Short mmCIF file of C-alpha atoms and ligand atoms in Angstrom, two decimals:
data_model
loop_
_atom_site.label_atom_id
_atom_site.label_comp_id
_atom_site.label_asym_id
_atom_site.label_seq_id
_atom_site.Cartn_x
_atom_site.Cartn_y
_atom_site.Cartn_z
CA MET A 1 0.07 -19.92 26.36
CA LYS A 2 0.10 -16.29 25.35
CA LYS A 3 -0.55 -15.49 21.57
CA LEU A 4 2.17 -14.02 19.79
CA ILE A 5 1.90 -13.02 16.18
CA LEU A 6 5.14 -12.04 14.07
CA GLY A 7 4.10 -9.83 10.84
CA ILE A 8 6.25 -8.85 8.11
CA GLU A 9 5.94 -5.92 5.77
CA THR A 10 7.77 -5.65 2.49
CA SER A 11 5.36 -3.97 0.25
CA CYS A 12 7.31 -1.07 -0.95
CA ASP A 13 10.54 0.52 0.36
CA GLU A 14 10.53 -0.29 4.06
CA THR A 15 11.52 -3.61 5.50
CA SER A 16 9.68 -4.04 8.78
CA ILE A 17 8.93 -6.86 11.34
CA ALA A 18 6.86 -6.40 14.30
CA ILE A 19 5.57 -8.79 17.16
CA VAL A 20 2.29 -8.41 19.10
CA GLU A 21 1.23 -10.14 22.12
CA GLY A 22 -2.50 -10.90 22.57
CA GLU A 23 -4.97 -8.25 20.64
CA ASP A 24 -2.79 -5.29 20.25
CA LYS A 25 0.36 -5.32 22.75
CA LEU A 26 3.09 -4.28 20.61
CA LEU A 27 6.47 -5.71 21.64
CA SER A 28 8.63 -4.60 18.82
CA ASN A 29 8.49 -2.77 15.76
CA VAL A 30 11.59 -2.57 13.60
CA VAL A 31 11.57 -0.68 10.44
CA SER A 32 14.44 -0.49 8.18
CA SER A 33 13.90 2.21 5.58
CA GLN A 34 15.57 2.23 2.19
CA ILE A 35 14.75 5.91 1.54
CA LYS A 36 18.14 7.25 1.57
CA ILE A 37 18.98 4.86 -1.53
CA HIS A 38 15.90 5.58 -3.45
CA GLU A 39 16.31 9.30 -2.81
CA LYS A 40 19.04 9.26 -5.50
CA TYR A 41 16.73 8.13 -8.22
CA GLY A 42 13.89 10.52 -7.15
CA GLY A 43 11.54 7.65 -6.37
CA VAL A 44 11.29 3.78 -5.47
CA MET A 45 13.31 1.42 -7.93
CA PRO A 46 11.61 -1.85 -7.58
CA GLU A 47 14.52 -3.97 -8.54
CA ILE A 48 16.65 -2.08 -5.84
CA ALA A 49 13.83 -2.39 -3.41
CA SER A 50 13.55 -6.28 -3.70
CA ARG A 51 17.18 -6.75 -3.48
CA LEU A 52 17.64 -4.53 -0.36
CA HIS A 53 14.75 -6.34 1.41
CA VAL A 54 16.74 -9.69 0.97
CA GLU A 55 19.81 -8.00 2.39
CA ASN A 56 17.86 -6.68 5.34
CA ILE A 57 15.32 -8.98 6.42
CA ASN A 58 17.33 -11.46 8.42
CA ILE A 59 18.93 -8.37 10.28
CA VAL A 60 15.50 -6.78 10.96
CA LEU A 61 13.92 -10.25 12.17
CA ASP A 62 16.84 -10.61 14.82
CA GLN A 63 16.41 -7.05 16.04
CA ALA A 64 12.59 -7.56 16.20
CA LEU A 65 13.04 -10.68 18.27
CA LYS A 66 15.64 -9.50 20.49
CA GLU A 67 13.51 -6.13 21.41
CA ALA A 68 10.46 -8.16 21.97
CA ASN A 69 12.54 -10.53 24.07
CA VAL A 70 10.82 -13.69 22.22
CA LYS A 71 12.24 -16.62 20.34
CA LEU A 72 10.81 -17.83 17.04
CA GLU A 73 9.46 -21.18 18.40
CA ASP A 74 7.33 -18.93 20.73
CA ILE A 75 5.55 -17.46 17.75
CA SER A 76 1.85 -18.50 17.24
CA ALA A 77 1.65 -17.33 13.81
CA PHE A 78 3.53 -15.70 10.93
CA ALA A 79 1.88 -12.88 8.98
CA PHE A 80 2.93 -11.09 5.80
CA THR A 81 1.75 -8.29 3.51
CA ARG A 82 0.27 -10.12 0.56
CA GLY A 83 -0.66 -6.91 -1.35
CA PRO A 84 -0.93 -4.55 -2.63
CA GLY A 85 2.47 -3.48 -3.58
CA LEU A 86 5.74 -4.23 -5.63
CA ILE A 87 5.73 -7.72 -6.83
CA GLY A 88 9.41 -8.44 -6.10
CA ALA A 89 9.45 -6.64 -2.81
CA LEU A 90 6.13 -8.61 -2.02
CA HIS A 91 7.76 -11.85 -2.68
CA VAL A 92 10.61 -11.36 -0.15
CA GLY A 93 8.13 -11.09 2.74
CA ALA A 94 5.96 -13.79 1.75
CA GLN A 95 8.68 -16.36 1.19
CA ALA A 96 10.24 -15.47 4.79
CA ALA A 97 6.79 -15.76 6.41
CA LYS A 98 6.16 -19.19 4.52
CA THR A 99 9.44 -20.61 5.34
CA LEU A 100 9.07 -19.57 9.16
CA ALA A 101 5.41 -21.13 9.19
CA LEU A 102 6.66 -24.22 7.58
CA THR A 103 9.84 -24.47 9.75
CA TYR A 104 7.81 -23.91 13.09
CA ASN A 105 4.53 -25.69 12.02
CA VAL A 106 2.18 -22.61 12.96
CA PRO A 107 -0.54 -20.87 10.76
CA LEU A 108 0.44 -18.37 7.80
CA ILE A 109 -1.77 -15.21 7.76
CA GLY A 110 -1.63 -13.19 4.42
CA VAL A 111 -2.60 -9.36 5.14
CA HIS A 112 -3.86 -6.67 3.09
CA HIS A 113 -1.56 -3.71 3.19
CA ILE A 114 -4.21 -1.13 3.18
CA ALA A 115 -6.59 -2.96 5.49
CA GLY A 116 -3.42 -2.87 7.84
CA HIS A 117 -3.15 0.81 7.50
CA ILE A 118 -6.89 1.18 8.64
CA TYR A 119 -6.21 -1.14 11.76
CA ALA A 120 -3.24 0.70 12.81
CA ASN A 121 -5.59 3.00 14.17
CA LYS A 122 -6.60 0.41 16.93
CA TYR A 123 -3.13 1.31 18.51
CA ILE A 124 -4.88 4.75 19.36
CA LYS A 125 -8.74 3.55 19.76
CA GLU A 126 -11.20 0.67 19.02
CA ILE A 127 -12.78 1.15 15.86
CA SER A 128 -16.62 1.95 15.96
CA TYR A 129 -18.77 0.82 13.25
CA PRO A 130 -20.01 1.69 10.82
CA CYS A 131 -16.71 3.58 10.03
CA LEU A 132 -15.34 5.71 7.34
CA ALA A 133 -11.68 5.11 6.40
CA LEU A 134 -9.94 7.83 4.55
CA VAL A 135 -6.99 6.07 2.83
CA VAL A 136 -4.47 8.55 1.82
CA SER A 137 -1.07 6.78 0.91
CA GLY A 138 1.54 6.69 -1.99
CA GLY A 139 -0.30 4.22 -3.80
CA HIS A 140 -3.98 4.68 -2.84
CA THR A 141 -6.41 7.27 -2.35
CA GLU A 142 -9.97 5.71 -1.37
CA LEU A 143 -12.88 6.40 0.92
CA VAL A 144 -13.83 2.97 2.40
CA TYR A 145 -16.94 2.33 4.18
CA MET A 146 -16.90 -0.35 7.01
CA LYS A 147 -20.27 -1.53 8.09
CA LYS A 148 -18.77 -3.80 10.51
CA GLU A 149 -15.45 -5.34 11.39
CA LEU A 150 -13.30 -6.66 8.46
CA ASN A 151 -15.91 -5.52 5.90
CA PHE A 152 -14.66 -3.00 3.24
CA LYS A 153 -16.72 -1.16 0.63
CA VAL A 154 -14.78 1.59 -1.64
CA ILE A 155 -17.40 4.35 -2.00
CA GLY A 156 -14.85 6.69 -3.60
CA LYS A 157 -11.25 6.66 -5.16
CA THR A 158 -8.88 8.58 -7.20
CA GLN A 159 -9.24 8.34 -11.07
CA ASP A 160 -5.69 8.86 -11.56
CA ASP A 161 -2.86 9.45 -9.09
CA ALA A 162 -2.96 8.71 -5.45
CA ILE A 163 -2.36 11.75 -3.34
CA GLY A 164 1.05 10.71 -2.01
CA GLU A 165 2.13 10.26 -5.67
CA ALA A 166 0.93 13.75 -6.37
CA TYR A 167 2.83 15.04 -3.38
CA ASP A 168 6.02 13.14 -4.76
CA LYS A 169 5.62 14.14 -8.25
CA VAL A 170 5.05 18.22 -7.45
CA ALA A 171 7.93 18.09 -5.04
CA ARG A 172 10.32 17.02 -8.01
CA VAL A 173 9.20 19.71 -10.21
CA LEU A 174 9.94 21.95 -7.30
CA GLY A 175 13.32 20.66 -6.88
CA LEU A 176 12.76 18.67 -3.65
CA THR A 177 14.06 15.25 -2.62
CA TYR A 178 12.09 11.94 -2.34
CA PRO A 179 9.76 11.42 -0.65
CA GLY A 180 8.27 14.98 -1.26
CA GLY A 181 5.16 14.51 1.14
CA PRO A 182 6.99 15.56 4.04
CA GLN A 183 9.17 18.34 2.59
CA ILE A 184 6.02 20.10 1.03
CA ASP A 185 4.26 19.67 4.18
CA ARG A 186 7.03 21.32 6.03
CA LEU A 187 7.49 24.35 3.46
CA ALA A 188 4.06 25.13 3.13
CA LYS A 189 3.71 26.44 6.62
CA LYS A 190 6.19 28.98 5.42
CA GLY A 191 4.30 30.00 2.10
CA LYS A 192 1.71 32.47 1.84
CA PRO A 193 -1.57 32.48 -0.61
CA PHE A 194 -0.12 33.59 -3.93
CA TYR A 195 -0.67 31.01 -6.62
CA LYS A 196 -4.17 29.63 -7.60
CA LEU A 197 -4.72 26.29 -8.32
CA PRO A 198 -7.89 24.58 -10.03
CA ILE A 199 -10.30 22.47 -8.10
CA PRO A 200 -10.56 18.89 -9.96
CA HIS A 201 -13.93 17.56 -11.01
CA THR A 202 -14.94 14.01 -11.10
CA LYS A 203 -18.22 12.43 -12.59
CA ASN A 204 -18.77 10.41 -9.04
CA PRO A 205 -18.73 13.31 -6.53
CA LEU A 206 -17.02 10.94 -3.97
CA ASP A 207 -14.04 10.33 -6.24
CA VAL A 208 -10.93 12.37 -6.62
CA SER A 209 -8.43 13.19 -9.44
CA TYR A 210 -4.94 14.60 -8.46
CA SER A 211 -3.25 14.25 -11.92
CA GLY A 212 -4.73 17.74 -13.08
CA LEU A 213 -3.63 19.42 -10.10
CA LYS A 214 -0.16 18.29 -10.61
CA THR A 215 -0.21 19.21 -14.26
CA SER A 216 -1.38 22.66 -13.16
CA VAL A 217 1.70 23.07 -10.77
CA ILE A 218 3.83 21.94 -13.62
CA ASN A 219 2.46 24.45 -16.18
CA ILE A 220 2.97 27.38 -13.81
CA VAL A 221 6.21 26.22 -13.04
CA HIS A 222 7.44 26.25 -16.67
CA ASN A 223 5.62 29.36 -17.61
CA ILE A 224 7.46 31.19 -14.86
CA GLU A 225 10.93 29.41 -15.97
CA GLN A 226 10.25 30.24 -19.71
CA LYS A 227 10.17 34.11 -18.49
CA GLY A 228 13.43 33.49 -16.74
CA GLU A 229 11.84 33.87 -13.53
CA LYS A 230 12.23 31.59 -10.56
CA ILE A 231 8.70 29.97 -8.59
CA ASN A 232 8.59 30.60 -5.09
CA VAL A 233 8.56 27.01 -3.82
CA GLU A 234 7.11 27.77 -0.40
CA ASP A 235 4.11 29.68 -2.03
CA MET A 236 3.64 26.72 -4.36
CA CYS A 237 3.94 24.24 -1.50
CA TYR A 238 1.20 26.07 0.34
CA ALA A 239 -1.13 26.23 -2.63
CA PHE A 240 -0.72 22.54 -3.60
CA GLN A 241 -1.12 21.42 0.17
CA LEU A 242 -4.19 23.42 0.44
CA ARG A 243 -6.13 22.30 -2.73
CA ALA A 244 -4.86 18.49 -2.00
CA ILE A 245 -5.95 18.26 1.26
CA ASP A 246 -9.15 20.40 1.11
CA LEU A 247 -10.04 18.51 -1.75
CA ILE A 248 -9.97 15.24 0.01
CA ILE A 249 -11.65 16.58 3.37
CA ASP A 250 -14.64 17.84 1.17
CA LYS A 251 -15.31 14.33 0.07
CA VAL A 252 -15.25 13.25 3.64
CA ILE A 253 -17.89 15.49 4.31
CA LEU A 254 -19.83 14.58 1.38
CA ALA A 255 -19.56 10.64 2.33
CA LEU A 256 -20.77 11.63 5.84
CA LYS A 257 -23.83 13.32 4.08
CA LYS A 258 -24.55 10.24 2.07
CA TYR A 259 -23.88 7.54 4.61
CA ASP A 260 -25.92 9.11 7.76
CA ASP A 261 -24.80 6.08 10.07
CA ILE A 262 -21.15 6.79 10.34
CA LYS A 263 -19.95 6.65 13.65
CA GLN A 264 -16.08 7.44 13.19
CA VAL A 265 -13.56 8.51 10.71
CA VAL A 266 -10.24 7.05 10.69
CA VAL A 267 -7.25 8.01 8.79
CA ALA A 268 -4.79 5.49 6.94
CA GLY A 269 -1.64 5.66 5.01
CA GLY A 270 1.43 7.71 4.67
CA VAL A 271 -0.26 11.15 3.93
CA ALA A 272 -1.83 10.44 7.48
CA ALA A 273 1.17 11.99 8.68
CA ASN A 274 0.47 15.32 7.27
CA SER A 275 0.08 18.36 9.58
CA TYR A 276 -2.55 20.54 7.75
CA LEU A 277 -4.80 17.21 7.31
CA ARG A 278 -4.39 16.10 10.96
CA GLU A 279 -5.27 19.75 12.11
CA LYS A 280 -8.01 20.47 9.85
CA LEU A 281 -9.86 17.19 9.23
CA PRO A 282 -11.15 16.77 12.94
CA LEU A 283 -12.06 20.41 12.83
CA ARG A 284 -14.22 20.01 9.71
CA VAL A 285 -16.02 16.75 10.69
CA ASN A 286 -16.78 18.26 14.04
CA LYS A 287 -18.12 21.31 12.44
CA PHE A 288 -20.30 18.94 10.49
CA ASN A 289 -21.43 16.75 13.46
CA LYS A 290 -19.90 16.63 16.82
CA GLN A 291 -21.03 13.09 17.30
CA ILE A 292 -18.79 11.81 14.93
CA ASP A 293 -15.33 10.71 16.39
CA VAL A 294 -12.04 11.21 14.41
CA VAL A 295 -8.99 9.08 14.92
CA VAL A 296 -5.80 9.99 13.38
CA PRO A 297 -3.04 7.06 13.61
CA PRO A 298 0.14 8.32 15.70
CA MET A 299 2.99 9.56 13.50
CA TRP A 300 4.97 6.48 13.98
CA CYS A 301 2.59 4.14 12.40
CA CYS A 302 1.39 6.41 9.42
CA THR A 303 3.99 5.45 6.86
CA ASP A 304 4.61 1.75 6.14
CA ASN A 305 5.57 -0.47 9.09
CA ALA A 306 4.87 -3.91 10.17
CA ALA A 307 2.98 -3.12 13.66
CA MET A 308 -0.25 -2.12 11.51
CA ILE A 309 0.05 -5.71 9.51
CA THR A 310 0.50 -7.71 12.81
CA ILE A 311 -2.32 -6.04 14.89
CA LEU A 312 -4.66 -6.97 11.94
CA ALA A 313 -3.04 -10.37 11.69
CA SER A 314 -3.89 -10.92 15.30
CA LYS A 315 -7.70 -10.19 14.53
CA LEU A 316 -7.52 -12.69 11.51
CA TYR A 317 -5.64 -15.19 13.80
CA GLU A 318 -8.91 -15.06 16.24
CA ILE A 319 -11.33 -15.93 13.36
CA LYS A 320 -8.75 -18.58 12.10
CA LYS A 321 -8.28 -17.07 8.75
CA PHE A 322 -5.16 -18.71 7.65
CA ASP A 323 -3.66 -19.18 4.52
CA ASP A 324 -2.17 -22.09 2.66
CA LEU A 325 1.62 -22.36 2.00
CA SER A 326 0.97 -22.42 -1.66
CA ILE A 327 -0.57 -18.76 -1.45
CA GLY A 328 0.95 -16.14 -3.83
CA VAL A 329 1.30 -12.61 -3.31
CA ASP A 330 -1.16 -10.04 -5.35
CA PRO A 331 0.42 -6.85 -6.29
CA ASN A 332 -3.01 -5.34 -7.25
CA TRP A 333 -4.99 -6.94 -4.32
CA SER A 334 -8.31 -4.95 -4.04
CA ILE A 335 -9.45 -4.11 -0.35
CA GLU A 336 -12.89 -5.36 -1.47
CA ASP A 337 -11.63 -8.84 -2.89
CA ALA A 338 -9.78 -9.46 0.50
CA LEU A 339 -13.11 -9.24 1.94
CA GLU A 340 -14.14 -12.43 0.03
CA ILE A 341 -11.24 -14.22 1.61
CA ILE A 342 -11.96 -12.78 4.86
O1 LIG B 1 1.48 4.36 3.18
P1 LIG B 1 2.87 4.82 2.60
O2 LIG B 1 3.98 4.77 3.52
O3 LIG B 1 3.22 4.16 1.18
C1 LIG B 1 2.37 3.50 0.65
O4 LIG B 1 1.78 2.40 0.98
O5 LIG B 1 2.03 4.00 -0.45
O6 LIG B 1 2.94 6.18 2.18
C2 LIG B 1 4.01 6.94 1.51
C3 LIG B 1 3.57 8.39 1.05
C4 LIG B 1 4.40 9.01 0.13
O7 LIG B 1 4.01 9.50 -0.91
C5 LIG B 1 4.89 10.30 1.01
O8 LIG B 1 5.31 11.42 0.23
C6 LIG B 1 3.70 10.52 1.69
O9 LIG B 1 3.22 9.29 2.11
N1 LIG B 1 3.70 11.29 3.07
C7 LIG B 1 3.41 12.52 3.17
C8 LIG B 1 3.70 13.04 4.48
N2 LIG B 1 4.57 12.20 4.92
C9 LIG B 1 4.60 11.01 4.24
N3 LIG B 1 2.33 13.30 2.35
C10 LIG B 1 2.03 14.59 2.82
N4 LIG B 1 2.55 14.94 4.00
C11 LIG B 1 3.21 14.27 4.74
N5 LIG B 1 3.63 14.80 5.89
ZN1 LIG B 2 1.42 1.97 2.94
#
């Protein structure tokens, strides 16, 4: 019988269900985004997110089964995002997966959201180890060293805001809608070098800090407004994007110098959709060392989706990393603790 894994992602504002056959044959990946609703509030409202997951999950499930042309009784295991994420939102996916696993008497697999983002790269290329994963999302900014399969060591991280969070906050100050990342990315292309932003420093050279950068933008905007003038939004987007992305690429190069056995760099998380990062990272890594491969996930699996959860769950199924029905969600689950369980 062929292996079919169904995975559920509800960690933030996307209700998503995917079905993978075998190791990585994606049969369906239905994503129902709540962005239009949260846009009104300038960010994700956790309570609303949970309610919308409850309302949408059955519709998304039906659609995922229909597109994959499979039935619930054909599924070999049900997977769900166990964390990190919004607690109420995570519970919706967890309860759905548990109910299905119990009803159909098949294994249950809790998946780490960030590890899922990293494994999304497998839709493009096999991961070669040792690997460096650049995790850049709305909630996380980390450099993860993977000596081997399913082995995660955080070697650098943000000391304050995540890069996506900084994009979203700066966008709000500039009067742009949520999520701000894609908007800043688009407008930065029309901007020119004008505003000067500082380079943030951290004690550990592999760490980053984005809160100071965000504050500098806020200060410049306020100063200009106080003079009764208007900020040039495109030029500020240009300045912010350049600093924010160059900063994290500098850290990747530093990490490659320190960990000289790295064979591949993979990018993971919503900010992997950023056009400047996608263009610049391979150039900089290539300039540093032509032997190091750079993999950027396709646009469709940069932001949250269940395909990434399901491809990792399929790997976990192989090593029989199953969970008990009593398992809870973990909104602050660290990727290094996920290793202990794996
Ligand atoms: O991974 P993700 O979907 O959610 C989390 O797990 O956090 O990432 C969402 C983040 C948001 O902050 C959004 O603004 C950012 O990814 N983002 C971008 C771009 N597309 C999405 N940031 C910069 N440039 C983009 N093109
Ligand atoms: Zn994510």
